[in-house]
Amino acid sequence: MNIESRIDPFRIAPFRIAIPDKDLVDLDERLLRVRLASGIDDAGWSEGIEPGFLRDLLEYWAAEFDWRVHEERLNALPQFLARIGEQTIHFVHQPGTGPSPLPLVLTHGWPGSFLEMERVIPLLADPGAHGGDPADSFHVVVPSLPGYGFSPAPRGKGTGAWATAALWAELMAQLGYTRFGAQGGDLGAAVSIWLGQRFPERVVGMHLNYVPGSLKPPMGEGEAPLTAEEQEFHKRIAAWVDKEGGYAHIQGTKPATPAVGLNDSPAGLAAWIGEKFHAWSEHFDATIGLDTLLANISLYWFTQTIGSSFRMYVEGRAKPLALQEKVRPPLGIAHFPAEIPIPPRSFVERAFDVRRWTTMPAGGHFAALEQPELLAEEIRAFFRPLRAG
């Protein structure tokens, strides 16, 4: 799709998803010619995606999944494209229904997309229609990260989480939002943190459902040494990276190589993304399911953005989340039980003004998909005392 051609460079333009029929035909033909790799017996999930799960996923994609159904549903969301400098950004903008909605930018991560936020958007924009208090409403903005989905890939190096924070700040300004809240998980957590660090006068507060293990708070002279709990966390995250972090290392160091195969093979793409959704969610079948997973994979496939999505990992290595001073805006954390390991509260408090830290009863890494009601209520609760300020 030629996304750039649909932009008026002087204003924000409405956007609708319209994948060409020829792209659907091409995908169907490729799925009929899938050639899977052989594997050892009884490997399960220990060495990557479980072969039986992948076969079922591909068979469902080929025989039952209907992209047009999902396209129509997603097009019910108010979507737009904005030109910010040299970058075009796709985003959802759902105005809030309530006495005084607070602007809020929600940022997804990898291997997700704006689709992650679909279930939580109405709960935040119109809480009164979903059993909540209309006073807790938000003007919800959900951008697609640069090089993800319908946000075209950056033209050069340098657009990581740090630079994306500046794009979000300008997008919110274009929408007329002087001050706003930020929320995210995965890469979206890093973008939200950089928003608070770079634009503290504009960010009311930051709410995260993930804290990057790469976070480096100020640890200079006068700072307390690491506690036993903090030292244990660093051992635990190192063990997790050794066992589970191969994807991040290759995406951050040699992204061009896997991008060739993943951009050419729907089976390869489904295996690369499907493994993470299954591994990082608490109860995949009950909370996410094949249709939602395939809608997300299809977004990557049709927009050919798997390679450009890796760019955030390259840039993250070049500009790590190392903070020289404490971030000023208040921080709230929702810690879901099946989440990737996150630092203990004491470590996070070295870098942030932590106002709320909630251990959630259920859910994993894809909280907005898995437990949208729980996440939405926690976001409302965190921002409630910050609205008056």
Coordinates of C-alpha atoms in Angstrom, one line a residue:
M1 CA 0.0 0.0 0.0
N2 CA 1.2 3.5 -0.8
I3 CA 0.4 5.1 2.5
E4 CA 2.4 8.3 1.7
S5 CA 0.2 9.2 -1.3
R6 CA -2.9 9.5 1.0
I7 CA -1.4 12.3 3.0
D8 CA -2.0 16.0 2.7
P9 CA 1.3 17.3 4.1
F10 CA -0.4 20.3 5.6
R11 CA -3.0 18.7 7.8
I12 CA -4.3 15.6 9.5
A13 CA -6.2 13.4 7.1
P14 CA -8.9 10.7 7.8
F15 CA -7.8 7.2 7.1
R16 CA -9.5 3.9 6.3
I17 CA -8.0 0.5 5.9
A18 CA -8.5 -0.9 2.4
I19 CA -6.2 -3.8 1.7
P20 CA -6.3 -4.5 -2.1
D21 CA -8.0 -7.8 -3.2
K22 CA -4.8 -8.8 -5.0
D23 CA -2.9 -8.8 -1.7
L24 CA -5.5 -11.2 -0.2
V25 CA -5.2 -13.5 -3.2
D26 CA -1.4 -13.5 -2.9
L27 CA -1.6 -14.4 0.7
D28 CA -4.0 -17.3 0.0
E29 CA -1.7 -18.6 -2.6
R30 CA 1.3 -18.5 -0.4
L31 CA -0.5 -20.2 2.4
L32 CA -1.3 -23.1 0.0
R33 CA 2.4 -23.5 -0.7
V34 CA 3.7 -23.5 2.9
R35 CA 6.7 -25.6 3.4
L36 CA 7.3 -26.2 7.1
A37 CA 10.6 -27.2 8.6
S38 CA 11.1 -30.7 10.2
G39 CA 11.7 -30.9 13.9
I40 CA 12.5 -33.4 16.6
D41 CA 9.7 -35.3 18.4
D42 CA 8.2 -34.0 21.6
A43 CA 10.1 -30.7 21.5
G44 CA 7.0 -28.8 22.6
W45 CA 7.6 -25.0 23.1
S46 CA 11.2 -25.5 24.4
E47 CA 12.9 -24.6 21.2
G48 CA 10.5 -22.1 19.7
I49 CA 6.9 -22.4 18.4
E50 CA 5.2 -25.7 19.0
P51 CA 4.8 -27.4 15.6
G52 CA 1.2 -28.5 16.2
F53 CA 0.2 -25.0 17.2
L54 CA 1.7 -23.5 14.1
R55 CA 0.0 -26.1 11.8
D56 CA -3.4 -25.3 13.4
L57 CA -2.7 -21.5 13.1
L58 CA -1.8 -21.8 9.4
E59 CA -4.7 -24.0 8.6
Y60 CA -7.1 -21.6 10.3
W61 CA -5.5 -18.6 8.5
A62 CA -5.9 -20.3 5.1
A63 CA -9.4 -21.9 5.6
E64 CA -11.4 -19.8 8.1
F65 CA -9.9 -16.5 8.9
D66 CA -11.6 -13.6 7.1
W67 CA -9.5 -10.4 6.9
R68 CA -12.4 -8.4 5.6
V69 CA -14.4 -9.0 8.8
H70 CA -11.6 -7.6 10.9
E71 CA -10.9 -4.7 8.4
E72 CA -14.6 -3.6 8.7
R73 CA -14.5 -3.8 12.5
L74 CA -11.2 -1.8 12.7
N75 CA -12.6 0.8 10.3
A76 CA -15.2 1.6 12.9
L77 CA -12.4 3.2 14.9
P78 CA -11.8 6.9 14.0
Q79 CA -8.4 6.6 12.2
F80 CA -6.1 9.3 10.8
L81 CA -2.8 10.0 9.3
A82 CA -0.7 13.0 10.4
R83 CA 2.5 14.5 8.9
I84 CA 5.1 15.3 11.6
G85 CA 8.2 16.6 10.0
E86 CA 9.4 13.9 7.6
Q87 CA 7.4 11.2 9.4
T88 CA 3.8 10.1 8.7
I89 CA 2.0 8.7 11.7
H90 CA -1.2 6.6 11.7
F91 CA -3.3 6.9 14.8
V92 CA -6.7 6.4 16.3
H93 CA -8.3 9.4 18.0
Q94 CA -11.4 8.6 20.0
P95 CA -12.8 11.8 21.8
G96 CA -14.0 11.2 25.3
T97 CA -17.6 11.3 26.6
G98 CA -17.7 13.0 30.0
P99 CA -17.6 16.3 31.7
S100 CA -13.9 16.9 31.3
P101 CA -12.0 14.2 29.4
L102 CA -8.2 14.0 30.0
P103 CA -6.1 13.5 26.8
L104 CA -4.3 10.2 26.9
V105 CA -1.8 8.7 24.5
L106 CA -1.6 4.9 24.5
T107 CA 1.4 3.3 22.9
H108 CA 1.6 -0.4 21.8
G109 CA 4.8 -2.5 21.6
W110 CA 6.3 -5.4 19.6
P111 CA 5.0 -7.7 18.3
G112 CA 1.7 -5.8 18.7
S113 CA 0.0 -3.0 16.9
F114 CA -2.7 -0.4 17.5
L115 CA -5.0 -3.3 17.4
E116 CA -3.9 -4.2 20.9
M117 CA -5.8 -1.2 22.2
E118 CA -9.1 -1.9 20.4
R119 CA -10.8 -3.4 23.5
V120 CA -9.6 -0.8 26.0
I121 CA -10.4 2.4 23.9
P122 CA -14.2 2.5 24.6
L123 CA -13.6 1.7 28.3
L124 CA -11.4 4.7 28.6
A125 CA -13.2 7.1 26.2
D126 CA -16.7 6.4 27.5
P127 CA -16.6 4.8 31.0
G128 CA -20.1 5.8 31.7
A129 CA -21.4 3.5 29.0
H130 CA -19.4 0.6 30.6
G131 CA -20.4 0.8 34.2
G132 CA -17.8 3.5 35.1
D133 CA -17.9 7.1 36.1
P134 CA -18.1 9.6 33.2
A135 CA -15.7 11.9 35.2
D136 CA -13.0 9.3 34.4
S137 CA -13.2 9.7 30.7
F138 CA -10.2 10.3 28.3
H139 CA -9.7 11.7 24.9
V140 CA -7.9 8.5 23.7
V141 CA -5.0 8.7 21.1
V142 CA -3.5 5.5 19.9
P143 CA -0.6 6.0 17.4
S144 CA 1.1 3.3 15.5
L145 CA 4.8 3.3 16.1
P146 CA 7.0 4.5 13.2
G147 CA 7.5 1.5 10.8
Y148 CA 4.5 -0.4 12.3
G149 CA 1.2 -1.0 10.5
F150 CA 0.1 2.1 8.6
S151 CA 2.8 4.3 10.0
P152 CA 5.5 4.2 7.2
A153 CA 9.0 3.3 8.1
P154 CA 11.4 6.1 8.9
R155 CA 13.6 7.1 6.0
G156 CA 16.9 6.9 8.0
K157 CA 18.4 6.0 11.3
G158 CA 17.5 7.5 14.6
T159 CA 13.8 6.9 15.2
G160 CA 13.7 4.9 18.4
A161 CA 11.7 5.3 21.6
W162 CA 13.5 8.5 22.5
A163 CA 12.7 10.2 19.1
T164 CA 9.2 8.7 19.0
A165 CA 8.4 10.5 22.3
A166 CA 9.0 13.8 20.4
L167 CA 6.7 12.7 17.6
W168 CA 3.9 11.9 20.1
A169 CA 4.4 15.3 21.8
E170 CA 4.0 17.0 18.5
L171 CA 1.0 14.9 17.5
M172 CA -0.7 15.7 20.7
A173 CA 0.0 19.4 20.1
Q174 CA -1.5 19.2 16.6
L175 CA -4.6 17.7 18.2
G176 CA -4.8 20.7 20.6
Y177 CA -3.7 18.8 23.7
T178 CA -1.3 20.9 25.7
R179 CA -1.1 18.5 28.6
F180 CA -1.9 14.8 28.6
G181 CA -1.3 11.4 30.2
A182 CA 0.9 8.6 28.7
Q183 CA 0.3 4.9 29.0
G184 CA 2.0 1.9 27.5
G185 CA 3.6 -1.5 27.8
D186 CA 6.6 -3.2 26.1
L187 CA 8.2 -0.6 23.7
G188 CA 5.2 1.7 24.6
A189 CA 6.5 1.8 28.1
A190 CA 9.8 3.1 26.9
V191 CA 8.1 5.7 24.7
S192 CA 6.0 6.8 27.7
I193 CA 9.0 7.1 30.0
W194 CA 10.8 9.2 27.4
L195 CA 7.8 11.4 27.1
G196 CA 7.9 12.1 30.9
Q197 CA 11.6 12.6 30.9
R198 CA 11.7 14.9 27.8
F199 CA 8.4 16.8 28.2
P200 CA 7.7 16.9 32.0
E201 CA 5.8 20.1 31.8
R202 CA 3.3 18.5 29.4
V203 CA 2.9 15.0 30.8
V204 CA 0.3 14.8 33.6
G205 CA 1.4 11.3 34.6
M206 CA 2.7 8.0 33.2
H207 CA 1.0 4.7 33.6
L208 CA 2.8 1.5 32.6
N209 CA 1.9 -2.2 32.5
Y210 CA 5.5 -3.1 31.9
V211 CA 8.9 -1.7 33.1
P212 CA 11.7 -2.4 30.7
G213 CA 14.4 -4.6 32.3
S214 CA 17.0 -2.4 30.5
L215 CA 16.0 0.6 32.7
K216 CA 19.0 2.3 34.3
P217 CA 18.1 4.8 37.0
P218 CA 20.5 7.4 38.3
M219 CA 23.2 5.4 40.3
G220 CA 25.9 8.0 40.9
E221 CA 27.4 9.3 44.0
G222 CA 25.0 9.6 46.9
E223 CA 22.7 6.9 45.6
A224 CA 22.0 3.9 47.8
P225 CA 23.7 0.6 46.7
L226 CA 21.5 -2.1 45.2
T227 CA 19.4 -4.0 47.7
A228 CA 19.4 -7.8 47.8
E229 CA 16.0 -7.9 46.0
E230 CA 17.4 -5.6 43.3
Q231 CA 20.5 -7.7 42.8
E232 CA 18.3 -10.8 42.6
F233 CA 16.2 -9.2 39.9
H234 CA 19.3 -8.5 37.8
K235 CA 20.2 -12.1 38.0
R236 CA 16.7 -13.2 37.1
I237 CA 16.4 -10.9 34.1
A238 CA 19.9 -12.0 32.9
A239 CA 18.7 -15.6 33.1
W240 CA 15.5 -14.7 31.2
V241 CA 17.4 -12.9 28.5
D242 CA 19.7 -15.9 28.1
K243 CA 16.8 -18.3 27.7
E244 CA 14.2 -16.1 26.0
G245 CA 15.9 -13.1 24.6
G246 CA 17.3 -14.4 21.3
Y247 CA 14.6 -12.6 19.3
A248 CA 15.6 -9.2 20.8
H249 CA 19.3 -9.7 20.2
I250 CA 18.9 -10.6 16.5
Q251 CA 16.3 -7.8 16.0
G252 CA 18.7 -5.3 17.6
T253 CA 21.9 -6.4 15.9
K254 CA 21.2 -8.1 12.5
P255 CA 17.6 -7.2 11.7
A256 CA 18.0 -7.3 7.9
T257 CA 18.6 -11.0 7.8
P258 CA 15.5 -12.4 9.4
A259 CA 13.4 -9.6 7.8
V260 CA 14.0 -11.1 4.4
G261 CA 12.4 -14.4 5.3
L262 CA 9.7 -13.1 7.5
N263 CA 8.6 -10.5 4.9
D264 CA 8.4 -13.3 2.2
S265 CA 6.8 -16.1 4.2
P266 CA 3.5 -15.9 6.0
A267 CA 4.4 -19.2 7.8
G268 CA 7.6 -17.7 9.0
L269 CA 5.9 -14.5 10.1
A270 CA 3.2 -16.4 11.9
A271 CA 5.8 -18.5 13.8
W272 CA 7.9 -15.5 14.8
I273 CA 5.0 -13.5 16.1
G274 CA 2.7 -16.4 17.2
E275 CA 5.3 -17.8 19.6
K276 CA 5.6 -14.5 21.5
F277 CA 1.8 -14.1 21.8
H278 CA 1.5 -17.6 23.2
A279 CA 4.5 -17.4 25.5
W280 CA 3.8 -14.0 26.9
S281 CA 0.0 -14.2 27.5
E282 CA -1.5 -15.9 30.6
H283 CA -4.3 -17.9 28.9
F284 CA -3.9 -17.4 25.2
D285 CA -7.0 -19.4 24.0
A286 CA -9.3 -17.7 26.4
T287 CA -8.1 -14.1 26.3
I288 CA -6.6 -13.6 22.8
G289 CA -7.4 -16.5 20.5
L290 CA -6.5 -17.2 16.9
D291 CA -8.6 -14.5 15.2
T292 CA -7.1 -11.6 17.1
L293 CA -3.6 -13.1 16.7
L294 CA -4.1 -13.5 13.0
A295 CA -5.5 -10.0 12.6
N296 CA -2.4 -8.6 14.2
I297 CA -0.1 -10.9 12.1
S298 CA -2.1 -9.9 8.9
L299 CA -1.4 -6.2 9.7
Y300 CA 2.3 -6.9 9.6
W301 CA 1.9 -9.0 6.5
F302 CA -0.2 -6.6 4.4
T303 CA 1.8 -3.5 5.4
Q304 CA 5.2 -5.4 5.0
T305 CA 6.5 -3.8 8.2
I306 CA 8.0 -6.7 10.1
G307 CA 11.5 -5.5 9.0
S308 CA 10.9 -1.9 9.9
S309 CA 9.4 -2.9 13.3
F310 CA 12.8 -4.3 14.2
R311 CA 14.2 -0.7 13.9
M312 CA 13.1 0.1 17.4
Y313 CA 15.4 -2.6 18.8
V314 CA 18.4 -1.3 16.9
E315 CA 17.7 2.3 18.1
G316 CA 17.1 1.1 21.6
R317 CA 20.6 -0.3 21.7
A318 CA 22.0 3.0 20.4
K319 CA 19.9 5.1 22.9
P320 CA 19.3 2.8 25.9
L321 CA 16.9 3.8 28.7
A322 CA 19.6 5.2 30.9
L323 CA 18.2 8.1 33.0
Q324 CA 20.6 10.8 34.4
E325 CA 18.0 12.3 36.8
K326 CA 14.7 11.3 38.3
V327 CA 11.7 11.6 36.0
R328 CA 9.3 14.3 37.3
P329 CA 5.7 13.3 36.3
P330 CA 4.0 10.8 38.6
L331 CA 4.2 7.1 37.7
G332 CA 1.7 4.3 38.1
I333 CA 2.4 0.6 37.6
A334 CA 0.0 -2.3 36.9
H335 CA 2.0 -5.5 37.4
F336 CA 0.2 -8.4 35.7
P337 CA 1.2 -11.9 37.0
A338 CA 2.2 -13.5 33.7
E339 CA 4.3 -10.5 32.7
I340 CA 7.9 -10.7 31.6
P341 CA 10.1 -10.0 34.7
I342 CA 10.1 -6.4 35.7
P343 CA 12.3 -4.6 38.3
P344 CA 11.1 -4.4 41.9
R345 CA 9.4 -1.2 43.2
S346 CA 12.5 0.0 45.1
F347 CA 14.5 0.0 41.9
V348 CA 11.8 1.8 39.9
E349 CA 11.5 4.4 42.7
R350 CA 15.2 5.3 42.1
A351 CA 14.1 6.9 38.8
F352 CA 10.4 7.8 39.3
D353 CA 7.8 9.4 41.6
V354 CA 5.8 6.1 42.0
R355 CA 2.3 7.0 43.2
R356 CA 0.6 3.7 42.6
W357 CA 1.8 0.1 42.2
T358 CA -0.9 -2.5 41.8
T359 CA -0.4 -6.3 41.6
M360 CA -3.1 -7.4 39.2
P361 CA -5.1 -10.6 39.7
A362 CA -4.8 -11.9 36.1
G363 CA -3.2 -11.2 32.7
G364 CA 0.2 -11.1 31.0
H365 CA 2.3 -9.0 28.6
F366 CA -0.6 -8.1 26.3
A367 CA -2.7 -6.6 29.1
A368 CA -5.0 -4.4 26.9
L369 CA -6.0 -7.5 24.9
E370 CA -6.1 -10.0 27.8
Q371 CA -7.7 -8.0 30.6
P372 CA -9.0 -4.7 29.1
E373 CA -11.5 -4.1 31.9
L374 CA -8.8 -4.6 34.6
L375 CA -6.3 -2.4 32.8
A376 CA -8.9 0.4 32.1
E377 CA -10.0 0.6 35.7
E378 CA -6.4 0.7 36.9
I379 CA -5.6 3.5 34.4
R380 CA -8.7 5.5 35.6
A381 CA -7.7 5.0 39.2
F382 CA -4.2 6.2 38.7
F383 CA -5.1 9.4 36.8
R384 CA -8.2 10.2 38.9
P385 CA -6.2 12.3 41.5
L386 CA -4.0 13.9 38.8
R387 CA -6.9 15.4 36.8
A388 CA -7.3 18.5 39.0
G389 CA -3.6 19.3 38.7

